[in-house]
XYZ file of C-alpha atoms in Angstrom:
562
model
C -18.030 -17.340 58.327
C -15.630 -18.164 61.149
C -13.623 -21.370 61.149
C -15.546 -22.362 64.288
C -18.840 -22.147 62.389
C -17.409 -24.098 59.461
C -16.247 -26.859 61.801
C -19.767 -27.709 62.911
C -20.235 -31.010 64.740
C -23.964 -30.369 65.096
C -24.688 -31.347 61.499
C -23.754 -34.973 62.226
C -25.654 -37.695 64.028
C -25.255 -41.399 64.690
C -26.530 -43.356 61.673
C -26.026 -46.983 62.643
C -28.601 -49.541 63.706
C -28.411 -51.904 66.667
C -29.871 -55.389 66.281
C -33.354 -56.044 67.707
C -31.822 -58.382 70.279
C -28.539 -57.284 71.829
C -26.854 -60.243 73.560
C -23.086 -59.473 73.484
C -21.995 -63.001 74.370
C -18.807 -62.292 72.435
C -17.601 -60.026 75.260
C -17.001 -63.090 77.455
C -14.196 -64.264 75.144
C -10.723 -62.873 75.715
C -8.801 -64.213 72.718
C -9.014 -65.710 69.238
C -7.609 -69.233 69.380
C -7.523 -70.086 65.671
C -7.112 -68.210 62.423
C -10.176 -67.382 60.338
C -10.292 -68.143 56.641
C -8.519 -65.274 54.889
C -9.574 -63.773 51.586
C -7.298 -61.175 50.011
C -9.112 -58.519 47.993
C -5.907 -56.698 46.987
C -6.394 -57.472 43.307
C -9.960 -56.177 43.214
C -10.977 -53.892 46.086
C -7.392 -52.762 46.622
C -6.723 -52.310 42.923
C -9.794 -50.158 42.303
C -8.560 -47.718 44.966
C -5.167 -47.133 43.331
C -4.577 -43.812 41.554
C -2.978 -45.902 38.786
C -4.553 -49.378 38.756
C -2.193 -52.279 38.198
C -1.616 -53.558 34.682
C -1.779 -57.234 33.776
C 1.843 -58.070 34.601
C 1.681 -56.223 37.921
C -1.516 -58.049 38.884
C 0.121 -61.363 38.031
C 3.116 -60.523 40.201
C 0.929 -59.537 43.135
C -1.160 -62.699 42.654
C 2.012 -64.778 42.973
C 3.015 -62.867 46.104
C -0.363 -63.633 47.688
C 0.114 -67.316 46.865
C 3.593 -67.258 48.406
C 2.207 -65.726 51.605
C -0.327 -68.542 51.812
C -3.712 -67.126 50.821
C -6.168 -69.843 49.817
C -8.940 -67.467 48.734
C -8.169 -64.455 46.542
C -10.675 -62.062 45.008
C -8.987 -61.475 41.676
C -11.287 -59.282 39.617
C -14.543 -57.556 38.809
C -14.421 -59.114 35.324
C -17.336 -57.126 33.905
C -15.769 -53.817 34.929
C -13.016 -53.561 32.316
C -11.104 -55.424 29.633
C -8.038 -55.578 31.909
C -10.037 -57.246 34.671
C -11.592 -59.698 32.211
C -8.208 -60.480 30.588
C -6.538 -61.022 33.949
C -9.103 -63.604 34.984
C -8.879 -65.383 31.639
C -5.071 -65.440 31.899
C -5.220 -67.133 35.299
C -7.652 -69.764 34.004
C -6.205 -70.438 30.553
C -2.584 -70.586 31.748
C -3.605 -72.772 34.686
C -1.986 -70.447 37.182
C -4.420 -71.216 39.999
C -3.114 -73.907 42.408
C -5.470 -76.768 43.241
C -5.837 -75.690 46.862
C -6.647 -72.050 45.985
C -10.094 -70.665 45.216
C -10.384 -67.449 43.250
C -13.237 -65.032 43.828
C -14.897 -62.542 41.488
C -17.274 -59.690 42.184
C -20.505 -58.881 40.416
C -23.401 -56.523 40.916
C -26.909 -57.965 41.021
C -27.599 -57.087 37.375
C -28.155 -59.761 34.759
C -25.865 -58.496 32.001
C -23.009 -58.064 34.508
C -23.598 -61.544 35.920
C -23.643 -62.980 32.410
C -20.343 -61.287 31.549
C -18.877 -62.517 34.832
C -19.628 -66.144 33.989
C -18.229 -65.700 30.493
C -14.949 -64.742 32.158
C -15.212 -67.699 34.557
C -15.657 -70.402 31.914
C -13.431 -73.335 32.857
C -12.377 -72.018 36.262
C -11.289 -74.903 38.517
C -12.900 -73.369 41.630
C -14.397 -69.924 42.018
C -16.532 -67.953 44.438
C -19.031 -65.659 42.736
C -19.489 -62.677 45.014
C -22.866 -61.017 44.494
C -23.724 -57.695 46.104
C -26.175 -54.835 46.108
C -26.424 -51.793 48.332
C -29.089 -51.992 51.044
C -28.639 -48.932 53.275
C -31.449 -46.594 54.185
C -29.620 -43.617 52.679
C -28.946 -45.386 49.363
C -32.538 -46.601 49.121
C -33.810 -43.080 49.725
C -31.233 -40.925 47.927
C -29.757 -43.095 45.182
C -32.244 -45.781 44.152
C -35.465 -44.151 45.382
C -36.780 -47.637 46.006
C -38.656 -49.292 48.843
C -37.238 -51.956 51.128
C -39.109 -54.636 49.199
C -37.812 -53.381 45.853
C -34.200 -53.391 47.059
C -34.620 -56.885 48.493
C -35.946 -58.007 45.114
C -32.705 -56.797 43.469
C -30.804 -59.219 45.695
C -33.250 -62.062 45.089
C -33.159 -61.615 41.313
C -29.360 -61.459 41.406
C -29.228 -64.692 43.407
C -31.457 -66.411 40.839
C -29.321 -65.238 37.901
C -26.105 -66.327 39.616
C -27.547 -69.781 40.205
C -28.851 -70.071 36.628
C -25.602 -68.969 34.947
C -23.521 -71.199 37.237
C -25.526 -74.201 36.036
C -24.775 -73.297 32.397
C -21.051 -72.604 32.826
C -18.181 -75.071 33.001
C -16.450 -74.835 36.378
C -16.935 -75.400 40.094
C -18.718 -72.432 41.642
C -19.553 -71.300 45.159
C -21.793 -68.370 46.037
C -21.286 -65.354 48.287
C -23.655 -62.488 49.037
C -22.887 -59.075 50.606
C -25.475 -56.509 51.680
C -23.304 -53.567 50.669
C -23.501 -50.434 52.858
C -24.434 -52.720 55.738
C -23.473 -50.218 58.490
C -26.265 -47.924 57.314
C -28.791 -50.754 56.934
C -31.356 -51.788 59.508
C -29.908 -55.034 60.907
C -33.126 -57.058 60.807
C -33.737 -55.899 57.223
C -30.218 -56.898 56.138
C -30.803 -60.291 57.756
C -34.106 -60.644 55.899
C -32.363 -60.010 52.567
C -29.556 -62.484 53.299
C -32.039 -65.191 54.315
C -34.038 -64.564 51.134
C -30.882 -65.086 49.064
C -30.104 -68.287 50.964
C -33.578 -69.656 50.282
C -32.732 -69.497 46.579
C -29.205 -70.896 46.805
C -30.107 -73.667 49.276
C -26.593 -74.302 50.589
C -25.689 -77.541 52.353
C -23.033 -78.435 54.940
C -21.042 -80.030 52.104
C -21.435 -77.044 49.797
C -21.616 -73.952 51.908
C -22.555 -70.435 50.861
C -20.858 -67.338 52.217
C -22.698 -64.440 53.794
C -20.316 -61.502 53.926
C -20.979 -58.512 56.184
C -19.081 -55.422 55.008
C -18.461 -52.271 56.973
C -18.526 -50.471 53.644
C -18.217 -47.164 55.471
C -17.319 -47.669 59.114
C -19.729 -45.550 61.158
C -19.838 -47.026 64.674
C -17.589 -48.254 67.448
C -16.300 -51.823 67.102
C -18.553 -53.290 69.803
C -21.591 -52.209 67.779
C -20.333 -54.141 64.767
C -19.683 -57.168 66.978
C -23.258 -57.041 68.272
C -24.534 -56.920 64.681
C -22.339 -59.873 63.636
C -23.432 -61.900 66.647
C -27.086 -61.265 65.802
C -26.469 -62.435 62.243
C -24.612 -65.513 63.413
C -27.518 -66.529 65.621
C -30.370 -65.735 63.206
C -29.200 -66.672 59.707
C -31.055 -69.689 58.342
C -29.097 -72.841 57.471
C -26.297 -71.724 59.808
C -24.453 -75.020 59.507
C -24.421 -74.568 55.732
C -22.862 -71.116 55.850
C -19.547 -69.384 56.271
C -20.081 -66.049 57.995
C -17.578 -63.568 56.593
C -16.755 -59.942 57.379
C -15.214 -57.215 55.241
C -14.165 -54.296 57.483
C -13.128 -50.891 56.225
C -11.212 -48.383 58.314
C -13.033 -45.040 58.143
C -12.955 -44.594 61.926
C -9.541 -46.224 62.260
C -11.088 -49.303 63.886
C -10.879 -51.826 61.065
C -8.649 -54.236 62.981
C -10.845 -54.013 66.076
C -13.966 -54.558 63.969
C -12.404 -57.690 62.515
C -11.190 -59.116 65.818
C -14.459 -58.358 67.614
C -16.357 -59.736 64.623
C -14.459 -63.034 64.859
C -15.244 -63.253 68.572
C -18.894 -62.643 67.657
C -19.070 -65.557 65.212
C -17.370 -64.591 61.948
C -15.284 -67.389 60.425
C -13.746 -65.541 57.509
C -12.179 -62.116 56.906
C -11.736 -60.191 53.670
C -9.070 -57.501 53.556
C -5.843 -56.359 51.951
C -2.132 -56.328 52.594
C -1.270 -53.233 54.616
C -4.903 -52.037 54.495
C -4.956 -50.609 50.972
C -8.449 -49.688 49.773
C -10.986 -46.939 49.243
C -10.754 -43.874 51.518
C -8.863 -44.986 54.652
C -8.657 -48.510 53.301
C -9.684 -52.064 54.054
C -8.685 -53.942 57.169
C -4.960 -54.710 57.258
C -4.576 -58.494 56.999
C -0.890 -58.323 57.914
C -1.793 -56.756 61.253
C -4.618 -59.224 61.904
C -2.493 -62.257 61.096
C 0.505 -61.009 63.073
C -1.706 -60.202 66.079
C -2.586 -63.905 66.155
C 1.054 -64.851 65.672
C 2.074 -62.680 68.632
C -0.336 -64.704 70.824
C 1.115 -68.027 69.734
C -1.665 -68.811 67.239
C -0.769 -70.070 63.748
C -2.144 -67.400 61.384
C -1.894 -69.727 58.350
C -0.114 -66.894 56.511
C 3.650 -66.421 56.377
C 5.426 -63.061 56.555
C 8.959 -64.317 57.176
C 10.424 -61.953 54.570
C 8.501 -58.784 55.307
C 11.003 -56.403 53.622
C 10.613 -58.295 50.332
C 6.813 -58.358 50.657
C 6.784 -54.592 51.257
C 9.102 -53.978 48.308
C 6.930 -55.965 45.888
C 3.722 -54.368 47.137
C 5.116 -50.842 46.849
C 6.496 -51.458 43.383
C 3.369 -52.943 41.786
C 0.817 -50.688 43.536
C 2.898 -47.490 43.711
C 1.661 -47.165 47.287
C 3.868 -46.787 50.367
C 3.970 -48.914 53.492
C 4.075 -46.339 56.269
C 7.119 -46.371 58.561
C 4.844 -46.965 61.561
C 2.528 -49.546 59.952
C 2.138 -52.343 62.541
C 4.651 -55.163 62.068
C 5.599 -54.098 58.522
C 6.779 -50.492 58.847
C 10.534 -50.007 58.843
C 10.489 -48.233 62.235
C 8.049 -50.443 64.182
C 10.804 -52.490 65.835
C 13.204 -49.568 66.082
C 14.071 -47.867 69.358
C 15.589 -44.395 69.380
C 14.754 -43.617 73.023
C 17.543 -44.342 75.497
C 15.295 -46.062 78.058
C 13.722 -48.263 75.380
C 17.135 -49.159 73.990
C 18.456 -50.077 77.406
C 15.472 -52.324 78.130
C 15.735 -54.043 74.739
C 19.478 -54.570 75.101
C 19.040 -56.105 78.559
C 16.139 -58.224 77.350
C 18.194 -59.546 74.466
C 21.107 -60.263 76.782
C 18.824 -62.159 79.172
C 17.340 -64.094 76.273
C 20.814 -65.193 75.193
C 21.481 -66.563 78.681
C 18.094 -68.167 79.366
C 16.965 -71.679 78.561
C 13.929 -72.186 76.314
C 12.753 -70.379 73.233
C 9.789 -68.307 74.429
C 10.046 -64.701 73.308
C 10.051 -62.115 76.093
C 11.858 -58.877 75.259
C 10.590 -55.455 76.428
C 9.116 -53.220 73.724
C 9.260 -55.971 71.057
C 5.938 -57.864 70.865
C 7.406 -60.307 68.336
C 10.929 -61.269 67.325
C 11.932 -58.975 64.424
C 14.021 -61.809 62.990
C 10.802 -63.789 62.377
C 9.876 -61.139 59.823
C 13.278 -60.989 58.179
C 14.367 -57.893 60.099
C 17.918 -57.377 61.369
C 18.770 -56.704 65.005
C 21.845 -54.747 63.932
C 20.159 -52.336 61.516
C 16.471 -52.344 62.467
C 16.043 -52.679 66.227
C 18.259 -50.078 67.902
C 19.125 -46.948 65.977
C 21.078 -44.044 67.331
C 20.308 -40.337 67.388
C 20.558 -37.513 69.914
C 17.785 -39.100 72.037
C 19.556 -42.435 72.410
C 21.170 -43.778 75.543
C 24.240 -45.676 76.623
C 22.450 -49.022 76.510
C 21.505 -48.689 72.871
C 24.881 -47.372 71.799
C 26.623 -50.178 73.639
C 24.239 -52.695 72.074
C 25.050 -51.472 68.566
C 28.806 -51.730 69.172
C 28.362 -55.200 70.628
C 26.107 -56.489 67.844
C 28.029 -54.959 64.957
C 31.626 -55.255 66.225
C 31.608 -57.500 69.281
C 32.877 -54.653 71.470
C 31.582 -54.766 75.055
C 32.305 -51.672 77.098
C 32.395 -51.250 80.891
C 29.246 -49.585 82.218
C 30.801 -46.183 83.008
C 32.721 -46.135 79.738
C 29.527 -46.926 77.857
C 27.881 -43.951 79.553
C 30.700 -41.593 78.555
C 30.686 -42.836 74.964
C 26.926 -42.215 74.960
C 27.490 -38.498 75.557
C 30.037 -38.387 72.734
C 27.773 -40.187 70.264
C 24.657 -38.160 71.141
C 26.662 -34.971 70.817
C 27.817 -36.082 67.378
C 24.255 -36.856 66.311
C 22.976 -33.550 67.683
C 25.732 -31.551 65.947
C 25.211 -33.313 62.615
C 21.408 -33.375 63.023
C 21.170 -36.952 61.816
C 20.803 -40.546 62.875
C 24.157 -42.335 63.148
C 24.900 -45.677 61.533
C 26.857 -48.414 63.299
C 29.881 -47.419 61.203
C 29.561 -43.806 62.337
C 29.204 -44.879 65.965
C 32.360 -46.964 65.661
C 34.134 -43.976 64.113
C 33.291 -41.912 67.226
C 34.515 -44.740 69.460
C 37.714 -45.039 67.457
C 38.355 -41.288 67.477
C 37.708 -40.844 71.208
C 39.057 -44.097 72.695
C 41.338 -45.911 70.252
C 43.232 -43.125 68.528
C 43.062 -40.216 71.011
C 46.653 -38.957 71.416
C 46.637 -35.139 71.603
C 49.513 -35.015 74.174
C 51.609 -38.057 73.374
C 51.551 -41.576 72.029
C 53.384 -44.736 73.002
C 55.630 -45.857 70.149
C 57.082 -48.946 71.811
C 57.687 -50.658 75.129
C 59.562 -53.611 76.515
C 59.421 -55.359 79.840
C 62.600 -55.840 81.862
C 63.667 -58.766 83.989
C 64.773 -58.638 87.542
C 63.240 -57.993 90.939
C 59.761 -56.502 90.538
C 58.368 -55.462 87.160
C 60.118 -52.840 85.048
C 58.807 -51.277 81.847
C 60.885 -49.326 79.327
C 58.527 -47.139 77.273
C 59.181 -44.977 74.222
C 56.819 -42.012 73.904
C 56.512 -39.149 71.467
C 54.750 -35.828 71.978
C 53.439 -34.183 68.839
C 56.189 -34.006 66.215
C 58.980 -34.050 68.775
C 61.715 -36.586 69.206
C 60.930 -39.914 70.864
C 61.730 -40.118 74.565
C 62.563 -43.242 76.544
C 61.033 -43.482 80.014
C 60.776 -46.262 82.539
C 58.654 -47.309 85.464
C 58.500 -50.017 88.100
C 55.326 -51.584 89.453
C 53.597 -54.609 90.899
C 52.919 -56.017 87.449
C 53.748 -55.392 83.804
C 50.822 -53.046 83.179
C 51.359 -51.262 86.492
C 54.997 -50.696 85.516
C 53.891 -49.007 82.273
C 51.348 -47.042 84.286
C 54.041 -45.748 86.673
C 56.217 -44.707 83.719
C 53.378 -42.703 82.160
C 52.494 -41.092 85.500
C 55.984 -39.758 85.823
C 56.186 -38.631 82.213
C 52.820 -36.826 82.213
C 53.242 -35.478 85.748
C 49.769 -36.707 86.610
C 48.473 -38.518 89.675
C 45.844 -41.212 89.122
C 45.187 -44.862 89.843
C 44.064 -47.646 87.533
C 40.528 -48.564 88.635
C 38.989 -50.617 85.804
C 40.665 -53.143 83.549
C 38.654 -55.444 81.259
C 39.935 -57.548 78.408
C 38.414 -60.172 76.104
C 38.811 -61.716 72.671
C 36.796 -60.708 69.600
C 36.826 -64.295 68.359
C 37.556 -67.877 69.305
C 40.617 -68.520 67.143
C 44.173 -68.038 68.304
C 44.540 -65.248 65.749
C 41.559 -63.287 67.081
C 41.941 -59.664 68.076
C 41.914 -58.799 71.764
C 40.147 -55.805 73.266
C 41.273 -54.003 76.420
C 39.302 -51.260 78.180
C 40.945 -49.244 80.937
C 39.529 -46.679 83.325
C 41.828 -44.506 85.422
C 40.546 -42.302 88.236
C 41.645 -38.907 89.483
C 39.701 -37.232 92.300
C 36.739 -39.535 91.746
C 36.498 -38.920 88.020
C 37.000 -41.635 85.405
C 39.015 -41.313 82.204
C 38.768 -44.080 79.629
C 40.783 -45.664 76.879
C 40.553 -48.763 74.693
C 42.949 -50.791 72.616
C 42.578 -53.537 70.015
C 45.470 -55.775 69.035
C 46.304 -59.451 68.517
C 48.442 -59.214 71.661
C 46.497 -58.405 74.816
C 49.420 -56.559 76.429
C 49.781 -54.334 73.376
C 46.031 -53.615 73.481
C 46.273 -52.801 77.199
C 49.163 -50.356 76.735
C 47.270 -48.627 73.929
C 44.199 -48.312 76.136
C 46.226 -46.925 79.041
C 47.916 -44.333 76.826
C 44.538 -43.052 75.593
C 43.151 -42.860 79.131
C 46.155 -40.805 80.302
C 45.781 -38.530 77.275
C 42.136 -37.973 78.140
C 42.988 -37.139 81.719
C 45.640 -34.708 80.613
C 43.235 -32.903 78.283
C 40.212 -32.991 80.649
C 38.032 -35.066 78.334
C 34.250 -35.445 78.414
C 32.505 -36.233 81.664
C 32.530 -39.867 82.708
């Protein structure tokens, strides 16, 4: 069989169901203006998808992390599933580890012995949501259960009755949630019928609401289809003012975030998901991305990710999973620019931000301020390789060392640094970039170096300069010019037998104190071509002479293009 025959699209067909009435009022909204209620399912749905599920201590550590981030609802366990799950729940309750403003959630199938075991684990819980579910899809009814629609609905109804009965017998404050599992493959009006039947048993009130949770257990349609389904539910559930409409998107088609955002526009008030999207198959919806999308629009997400590197480290350690380098907001490369044009735009945006009044964020290529997430401008934003440009390289030198280069000099250094990266086949650190700068512009003396100089008195400006070529003896030379630096320049012209003129001279301090180092950058020109040098010294004249000597050396050895 050919590979073409094996890769056969014709054996697939669309298997989702549109609602009987398709209104799509949600399309008229262009933004989400407040955060939904968040429920983390990392400790249950996320945990069950790990190759090595978390042990008790790891679950406790992740629970604390979720509290620190700000989650007020956390699905902590499927207590009837294993002794570890049961023990974890009991530990939280007996050690009083659940804050007063946090509600835990537990999962149970619609089977009496599992519900009974669940409430045994919940005894004494301060506040808990009991999450009841059963699968309702057409395929599961036909292939797995071999039951009719009415029989599957009865499973949900019986489960709702048992949950209510056991809640009345158990010490604790309990709220109820129902999910028609495998919803994407369920006829929408039938799923609604089941949910309304469950609600008729629970009889929620505006003061004690129930939760109806719509899961995209296996995502099988485009996000606008899910939004239409959610909107239909929102408009046709009974006792709507006594309900919280929740959604639980998965990511099989890569649209989990879109499903969630469209679902909120369509009427959902609550979202279940996991940090970084961990979960079965392609995972649950990524709550970090959802919350940070709100944040980037100026909406308080009610969750805090101000130390994202630490959050990632804890998550990776306890789950043994990896946060991908390109994971939105949290990946280590998502604020990093390697491209020269991107680096230049970011550097100019940051410079403009430093000069502008107000605190509104507006920097090209950076949708949010990396510093808000605990990321460093120096090490995370602009990183240098063979694809980088002068703007990024100059930005790194400025941020890490306070060195600001003239535009043309920055361009020439860019060629040197990119050549270094290309030769070594690696990204260069700020230290390595400075080493290139030092080698090429601070300590470049292949022909000669200036050992000393002094300035004479008298008419005009006279400079007496001591130079040394290679290992030879020092030589005293002199020059006369319009100023002190020009006098040194004339001396070096005569010594090197070179004709040039000093075109660019920039100097500044690296600090505000009187003891701060001074930086001088000099560009000399011969036949329209620039040759550059730099000097750093406590004395600005010393720095300038050093810079001039390097520039003349570069001219004399036909240095890199500038």
